[in-house]
């Protein structure tokens, strides 16, 4: 791919899969986003997840084709530059690199913000007196978690692959424990909801029409299954990346589809039939209320503590993936102070320590939004979704629009279905961006209920393009060859050489 090897290749195929599967962290991610799907009732929770996750899996197939053919840590912006037309490749790749980086940082922020809420809901359950944390307390816990994640991400390089393997067992165990414990607890406290309730009950706790409330329930799987591109960012640490990365993508997306459907079916069967009561939980977390109703305070506290541990590991995996994407982008000279941030520490187990520190600082600054109100805090979720969906869709679209014969399949390839899959993926991703910008409560939201996605992401995209055209276009040329010698004989090698020479071919 034209880059010299700087990171240590130590991740097996299973561990590459584990990175994405850990970030998805099904049960804690569902707990974090239940408020998006619960207003549409059990049908929105269960079938909303299933239908959206099928489309997300199709996106995974389209991305796996590209990842197998061209595995590199900066995959999304790299592919955009490779496939886009000569006039558009530099500004588009610059936009996608920034959008993907800030999207991952937004994901980091939203994970730790949710983890802060989970920890404080545990305190509320343990106290039993209706206590709730102030925004200042929430932010203080959030900052502590960000710092802890940064420290862990920088210093646990050799342990990280083993930690990812552990995450697989923890997340699968949490799925099994939830699927067994909640029905048993609920049966002892009054019985399960009927099958017709679980798979056919339609509620609408919003002011939108019922059909659109169902579509907004897609935001839960859109956010939860929103991280399989992390496999791409681990390409330069994966052994046999052309096989490991695409398999990690499709296995993580596929398992999330099936296991998420199972977990949500169990939740619908065991929760209070009155959806509004669960939504308005005194613990500030609908999932905590479901555990409490089925298992009592001790059982709910136990599960919430395990959820907090799993959520912490999600953040740990996410800071690893985000640092690799940002490091790759700085290697190509896109960031201010790129020469500083592209450094890889040989003393600390070949880790991009400086970039990890940069992500921690950016996360602390972005987290100030949670001091304003709930709507501003939810903007962290929207930054993750909208920015990542734009980043995923652009290289797939560029391949369709300008790729022509430049695409050379890797070890994984969907064959004659590759282009139809890419077309469906682009249409779905465009719809996902559109969907993420709607206020979830209704068409006339109060300021506290407004969805500020267009404000946050619009600012990111406009500021990025302004920075490029005013300054960065003078030095940003796209991917830069760093290998000592040119691995000649391939189209990609010729492309990298032309890029290094400043040619547009």
PDB file of N, CA and C in Angstrom, residues 1-7 9 70-79 81-82 93 235-236 324-325 327-334 342 476-487 492-493 495-497 499-500:
ATOM      1  N   UNK A   1       0.817  -1.214   0.000  1.00  0.00           N
ATOM      2  CA  UNK A   1       0.000   0.000   0.000  1.00  0.00           C
ATOM      3  C   UNK A   1       0.850   1.262   0.000  1.00  0.00           C
ATOM      4  N   UNK A   2       2.186   1.127  -0.004  1.00  0.00           N
ATOM      5  CA  UNK A   2       3.064   2.292  -0.086  1.00  0.00           C
ATOM      6  C   UNK A   2       3.510   2.848   1.245  1.00  0.00           C
ATOM      7  N   UNK A   3       3.056   2.254   2.366  1.00  0.00           N
ATOM      8  CA  UNK A   3       3.438   2.747   3.689  1.00  0.00           C
ATOM      9  C   UNK A   3       4.429   1.784   4.337  1.00  0.00           C
ATOM     10  N   UNK A   4       5.414   2.318   5.015  1.00  0.00           N
ATOM     11  CA  UNK A   4       6.300   1.447   5.777  1.00  0.00           C
ATOM     12  C   UNK A   4       5.570   0.968   7.032  1.00  0.00           C
ATOM     13  N   UNK A   5       5.971  -0.198   7.493  1.00  0.00           N
ATOM     14  CA  UNK A   5       5.329  -0.787   8.667  1.00  0.00           C
ATOM     15  C   UNK A   5       5.846  -0.108   9.930  1.00  0.00           C
ATOM     16  N   UNK A   6       4.944   0.562  10.650  1.00  0.00           N
ATOM     17  CA  UNK A   6       5.339   1.252  11.887  1.00  0.00           C
ATOM     18  C   UNK A   6       4.665   0.649  13.120  1.00  0.00           C
ATOM     19  N   UNK A   7       3.433   0.194  12.967  1.00  0.00           N
ATOM     20  CA  UNK A   7       2.734  -0.434  14.075  1.00  0.00           C
ATOM     21  C   UNK A   7       3.054  -1.929  14.078  1.00  0.00           C
ATOM     22  N   UNK A   9       2.189  -5.782  13.967  1.00  0.00           N
ATOM     23  CA  UNK A   9       1.122  -6.699  13.532  1.00  0.00           C
ATOM     24  C   UNK A   9       0.978  -7.815  14.570  1.00  0.00           C
ATOM     25  N   UNK A  70      -7.893  -3.200  -0.441  1.00  0.00           N
ATOM     26  CA  UNK A  70      -6.948  -2.141  -0.079  1.00  0.00           C
ATOM     27  C   UNK A  70      -6.951  -1.931   1.432  1.00  0.00           C
ATOM     28  N   UNK A  71      -6.315  -2.849   2.183  1.00  0.00           N
ATOM     29  CA  UNK A  71      -6.327  -2.730   3.650  1.00  0.00           C
ATOM     30  C   UNK A  71      -5.290  -1.734   4.154  1.00  0.00           C
ATOM     31  N   UNK A  72      -5.747  -0.647   4.713  1.00  0.00           N
ATOM     32  CA  UNK A  72      -4.860   0.349   5.314  1.00  0.00           C
ATOM     33  C   UNK A  72      -5.602   1.056   6.443  1.00  0.00           C
ATOM     34  N   UNK A  73      -4.878   1.562   7.426  1.00  0.00           N
ATOM     35  CA  UNK A  73      -5.494   2.139   8.624  1.00  0.00           C
ATOM     36  C   UNK A  73      -6.395   3.322   8.298  1.00  0.00           C
ATOM     37  N   UNK A  74      -6.042   4.101   7.288  1.00  0.00           N
ATOM     38  CA  UNK A  74      -6.855   5.261   6.907  1.00  0.00           C
ATOM     39  C   UNK A  74      -7.829   4.932   5.795  1.00  0.00           C
ATOM     40  N   UNK A  75      -8.342   3.711   5.787  1.00  0.00           N
ATOM     41  CA  UNK A  75      -9.089   3.181   4.661  1.00  0.00           C
ATOM     42  C   UNK A  75     -10.104   4.088   4.002  1.00  0.00           C
ATOM     43  N   UNK A  76     -10.993   4.691   4.765  1.00  0.00           N
ATOM     44  CA  UNK A  76     -12.120   5.406   4.168  1.00  0.00           C
ATOM     45  C   UNK A  76     -11.666   6.611   3.357  1.00  0.00           C
ATOM     46  N   UNK A  77     -10.794   7.449   3.927  1.00  0.00           N
ATOM     47  CA  UNK A  77     -10.340   8.608   3.150  1.00  0.00           C
ATOM     48  C   UNK A  77      -9.354   8.183   2.065  1.00  0.00           C
ATOM     49  N   UNK A  78      -8.605   7.087   2.298  1.00  0.00           N
ATOM     50  CA  UNK A  78      -7.662   6.565   1.304  1.00  0.00           C
ATOM     51  C   UNK A  78      -8.421   6.081   0.069  1.00  0.00           C
ATOM     52  N   UNK A  79      -9.497   5.294   0.287  1.00  0.00           N
ATOM     53  CA  UNK A  79     -10.301   4.794  -0.838  1.00  0.00           C
ATOM     54  C   UNK A  79     -10.951   5.946  -1.592  1.00  0.00           C
ATOM     55  N   UNK A  81      -9.830   8.983  -1.972  1.00  0.00           N
ATOM     56  CA  UNK A  81      -8.805   9.608  -2.809  1.00  0.00           C
ATOM     57  C   UNK A  81      -8.473   8.738  -4.017  1.00  0.00           C
ATOM     58  N   UNK A  82      -8.463   7.441  -3.823  1.00  0.00           N
ATOM     59  CA  UNK A  82      -8.084   6.520  -4.902  1.00  0.00           C
ATOM     60  C   UNK A  82      -9.137   6.477  -6.013  1.00  0.00           C
ATOM     61  N   UNK A  93     -11.295  13.517   0.013  1.00  0.00           N
ATOM     62  CA  UNK A  93     -10.570  12.681   0.969  1.00  0.00           C
ATOM     63  C   UNK A  93     -10.271  13.459   2.245  1.00  0.00           C
ATOM     64  N   UNK A 235      -6.098  -2.332  10.198  1.00  0.00           N
ATOM     65  CA  UNK A 235      -5.496  -3.080   9.093  1.00  0.00           C
ATOM     66  C   UNK A 235      -3.989  -3.240   9.223  1.00  0.00           C
ATOM     67  N   UNK A 236      -3.313  -2.223   9.724  1.00  0.00           N
ATOM     68  CA  UNK A 236      -1.856  -2.269   9.778  1.00  0.00           C
ATOM     69  C   UNK A 236      -1.327  -2.940  11.038  1.00  0.00           C
ATOM     70  N   UNK A 324      -5.993   5.104  15.703  1.00  0.00           N
ATOM     71  CA  UNK A 324      -5.363   4.586  14.471  1.00  0.00           C
ATOM     72  C   UNK A 324      -5.815   5.373  13.253  1.00  0.00           C
ATOM     73  N   UNK A 325      -7.096   5.707  13.182  1.00  0.00           N
ATOM     74  CA  UNK A 325      -7.578   6.514  12.067  1.00  0.00           C
ATOM     75  C   UNK A 325      -6.918   7.905  12.091  1.00  0.00           C
ATOM     76  N   UNK A 327      -4.153   8.788  13.569  1.00  0.00           N
ATOM     77  CA  UNK A 327      -2.713   8.663  13.321  1.00  0.00           C
ATOM     78  C   UNK A 327      -2.430   8.515  11.823  1.00  0.00           C
ATOM     79  N   UNK A 328      -3.223   7.686  11.136  1.00  0.00           N
ATOM     80  CA  UNK A 328      -3.022   7.506   9.696  1.00  0.00           C
ATOM     81  C   UNK A 328      -3.234   8.820   8.949  1.00  0.00           C
ATOM     82  N   UNK A 329      -4.231   9.600   9.378  1.00  0.00           N
ATOM     83  CA  UNK A 329      -4.525  10.873   8.715  1.00  0.00           C
ATOM     84  C   UNK A 329      -3.404  11.884   8.964  1.00  0.00           C
ATOM     85  N   UNK A 330      -2.837  11.867  10.163  1.00  0.00           N
ATOM     86  CA  UNK A 330      -1.716  12.776  10.442  1.00  0.00           C
ATOM     87  C   UNK A 330      -0.465  12.335   9.684  1.00  0.00           C
ATOM     88  N   UNK A 331      -0.311  11.034   9.449  1.00  0.00           N
ATOM     89  CA  UNK A 331       0.816  10.534   8.669  1.00  0.00           C
ATOM     90  C   UNK A 331       0.801  11.113   7.252  1.00  0.00           C
ATOM     91  N   UNK A 332      -0.410  11.392   6.749  1.00  0.00           N
ATOM     92  CA  UNK A 332      -0.548  11.983   5.416  1.00  0.00           C
ATOM     93  C   UNK A 332      -0.602  13.505   5.460  1.00  0.00           C
ATOM     94  N   UNK A 333      -0.277  14.086   6.614  1.00  0.00           N
ATOM     95  CA  UNK A 333      -0.107  15.529   6.719  1.00  0.00           C
ATOM     96  C   UNK A 333      -1.374  16.344   6.754  1.00  0.00           C
ATOM     97  N   UNK A 334      -2.503  15.775   7.191  1.00  0.00           N
ATOM     98  CA  UNK A 334      -3.778  16.486   7.129  1.00  0.00           C
ATOM     99  C   UNK A 334      -4.063  17.344   8.354  1.00  0.00           C
ATOM    100  N   UNK A 342       2.009  12.203  14.353  1.00  0.00           N
ATOM    101  CA  UNK A 342       2.215  10.946  13.626  1.00  0.00           C
ATOM    102  C   UNK A 342       3.298  10.072  14.272  1.00  0.00           C
ATOM    103  N   UNK A 476      -1.793  19.578   1.523  1.00  0.00           N
ATOM    104  CA  UNK A 476      -2.389  18.237   1.561  1.00  0.00           C
ATOM    105  C   UNK A 476      -2.508  17.685   0.144  1.00  0.00           C
ATOM    106  N   UNK A 477      -1.811  16.604  -0.127  1.00  0.00           N
ATOM    107  CA  UNK A 477      -1.826  15.986  -1.458  1.00  0.00           C
ATOM    108  C   UNK A 477      -2.475  14.613  -1.452  1.00  0.00           C
ATOM    109  N   UNK A 478      -3.023  14.208  -0.305  1.00  0.00           N
ATOM    110  CA  UNK A 478      -3.579  12.867  -0.205  1.00  0.00           C
ATOM    111  C   UNK A 478      -2.567  11.908   0.394  1.00  0.00           C
ATOM    112  N   UNK A 479      -2.761  10.611   0.199  1.00  0.00           N
ATOM    113  CA  UNK A 479      -1.833   9.620   0.762  1.00  0.00           C
ATOM    114  C   UNK A 479      -0.403   9.843   0.304  1.00  0.00           C
ATOM    115  N   UNK A 480       0.533   9.696   1.229  1.00  0.00           N
ATOM    116  CA  UNK A 480       1.946   9.897   0.942  1.00  0.00           C
ATOM    117  C   UNK A 480       2.697   8.572   1.070  1.00  0.00           C
ATOM    118  N   UNK A 481       3.519   8.282   0.098  1.00  0.00           N
ATOM    119  CA  UNK A 481       4.327   7.068   0.184  1.00  0.00           C
ATOM    120  C   UNK A 481       5.414   7.255   1.231  1.00  0.00           C
ATOM    121  N   UNK A 482       5.497   6.298   2.177  1.00  0.00           N
ATOM    122  CA  UNK A 482       6.514   6.364   3.225  1.00  0.00           C
ATOM    123  C   UNK A 482       7.451   5.173   3.190  1.00  0.00           C
ATOM    124  N   UNK A 483       7.116   4.153   2.367  1.00  0.00           N
ATOM    125  CA  UNK A 483       7.985   2.981   2.277  1.00  0.00           C
ATOM    126  C   UNK A 483       9.302   3.362   1.614  1.00  0.00           C
ATOM    127  N   UNK A 484      10.371   2.679   2.012  1.00  0.00           N
ATOM    128  CA  UNK A 484      11.693   2.984   1.479  1.00  0.00           C
ATOM    129  C   UNK A 484      11.825   2.614   0.017  1.00  0.00           C
ATOM    130  N   UNK A 485      11.087   1.570  -0.370  1.00  0.00           N
ATOM    131  CA  UNK A 485      11.156   1.169  -1.764  1.00  0.00           C
ATOM    132  C   UNK A 485       9.757   0.893  -2.275  1.00  0.00           C
ATOM    133  N   UNK A 486       9.581   1.100  -3.570  1.00  0.00           N
ATOM    134  CA  UNK A 486       8.266   0.992  -4.188  1.00  0.00           C
ATOM    135  C   UNK A 486       7.969  -0.464  -4.534  1.00  0.00           C
ATOM    136  N   UNK A 487       6.895  -1.052  -3.945  1.00  0.00           N
ATOM    137  CA  UNK A 487       6.521  -2.410  -4.315  1.00  0.00           C
ATOM    138  C   UNK A 487       5.879  -2.408  -5.694  1.00  0.00           C
ATOM    139  N   UNK A 492      -1.920  -0.010  -7.413  1.00  0.00           N
ATOM    140  CA  UNK A 492      -1.857   0.788  -6.190  1.00  0.00           C
ATOM    141  C   UNK A 492      -0.460   1.359  -5.996  1.00  0.00           C
ATOM    142  N   UNK A 493       0.567   0.561  -6.312  1.00  0.00           N
ATOM    143  CA  UNK A 493       1.940   1.059  -6.192  1.00  0.00           C
ATOM    144  C   UNK A 493       2.175   2.241  -7.131  1.00  0.00           C
ATOM    145  N   UNK A 495      -0.142   4.226  -8.317  1.00  0.00           N
ATOM    146  CA  UNK A 495      -0.947   5.333  -7.797  1.00  0.00           C
ATOM    147  C   UNK A 495      -0.233   6.044  -6.656  1.00  0.00           C
ATOM    148  N   UNK A 496       0.333   5.265  -5.728  1.00  0.00           N
ATOM    149  CA  UNK A 496       1.054   5.864  -4.601  1.00  0.00           C
ATOM    150  C   UNK A 496       2.258   6.655  -5.077  1.00  0.00           C
ATOM    151  N   UNK A 497       2.965   6.121  -6.103  1.00  0.00           N
ATOM    152  CA  UNK A 497       4.132   6.829  -6.615  1.00  0.00           C
ATOM    153  C   UNK A 497       3.718   8.149  -7.260  1.00  0.00           C
ATOM    154  N   UNK A 499       1.041   9.875  -6.533  1.00  0.00           N
ATOM    155  CA  UNK A 499       0.616  10.766  -5.451  1.00  0.00           C
ATOM    156  C   UNK A 499       1.815  11.385  -4.755  1.00  0.00           C
ATOM    157  N   UNK A 500       2.822  10.574  -4.523  1.00  0.00           N
ATOM    158  CA  UNK A 500       4.038  11.096  -3.868  1.00  0.00           C
ATOM    159  C   UNK A 500       4.726  12.139  -4.732  1.00  0.00           C
TER     160      UNK A 500
END
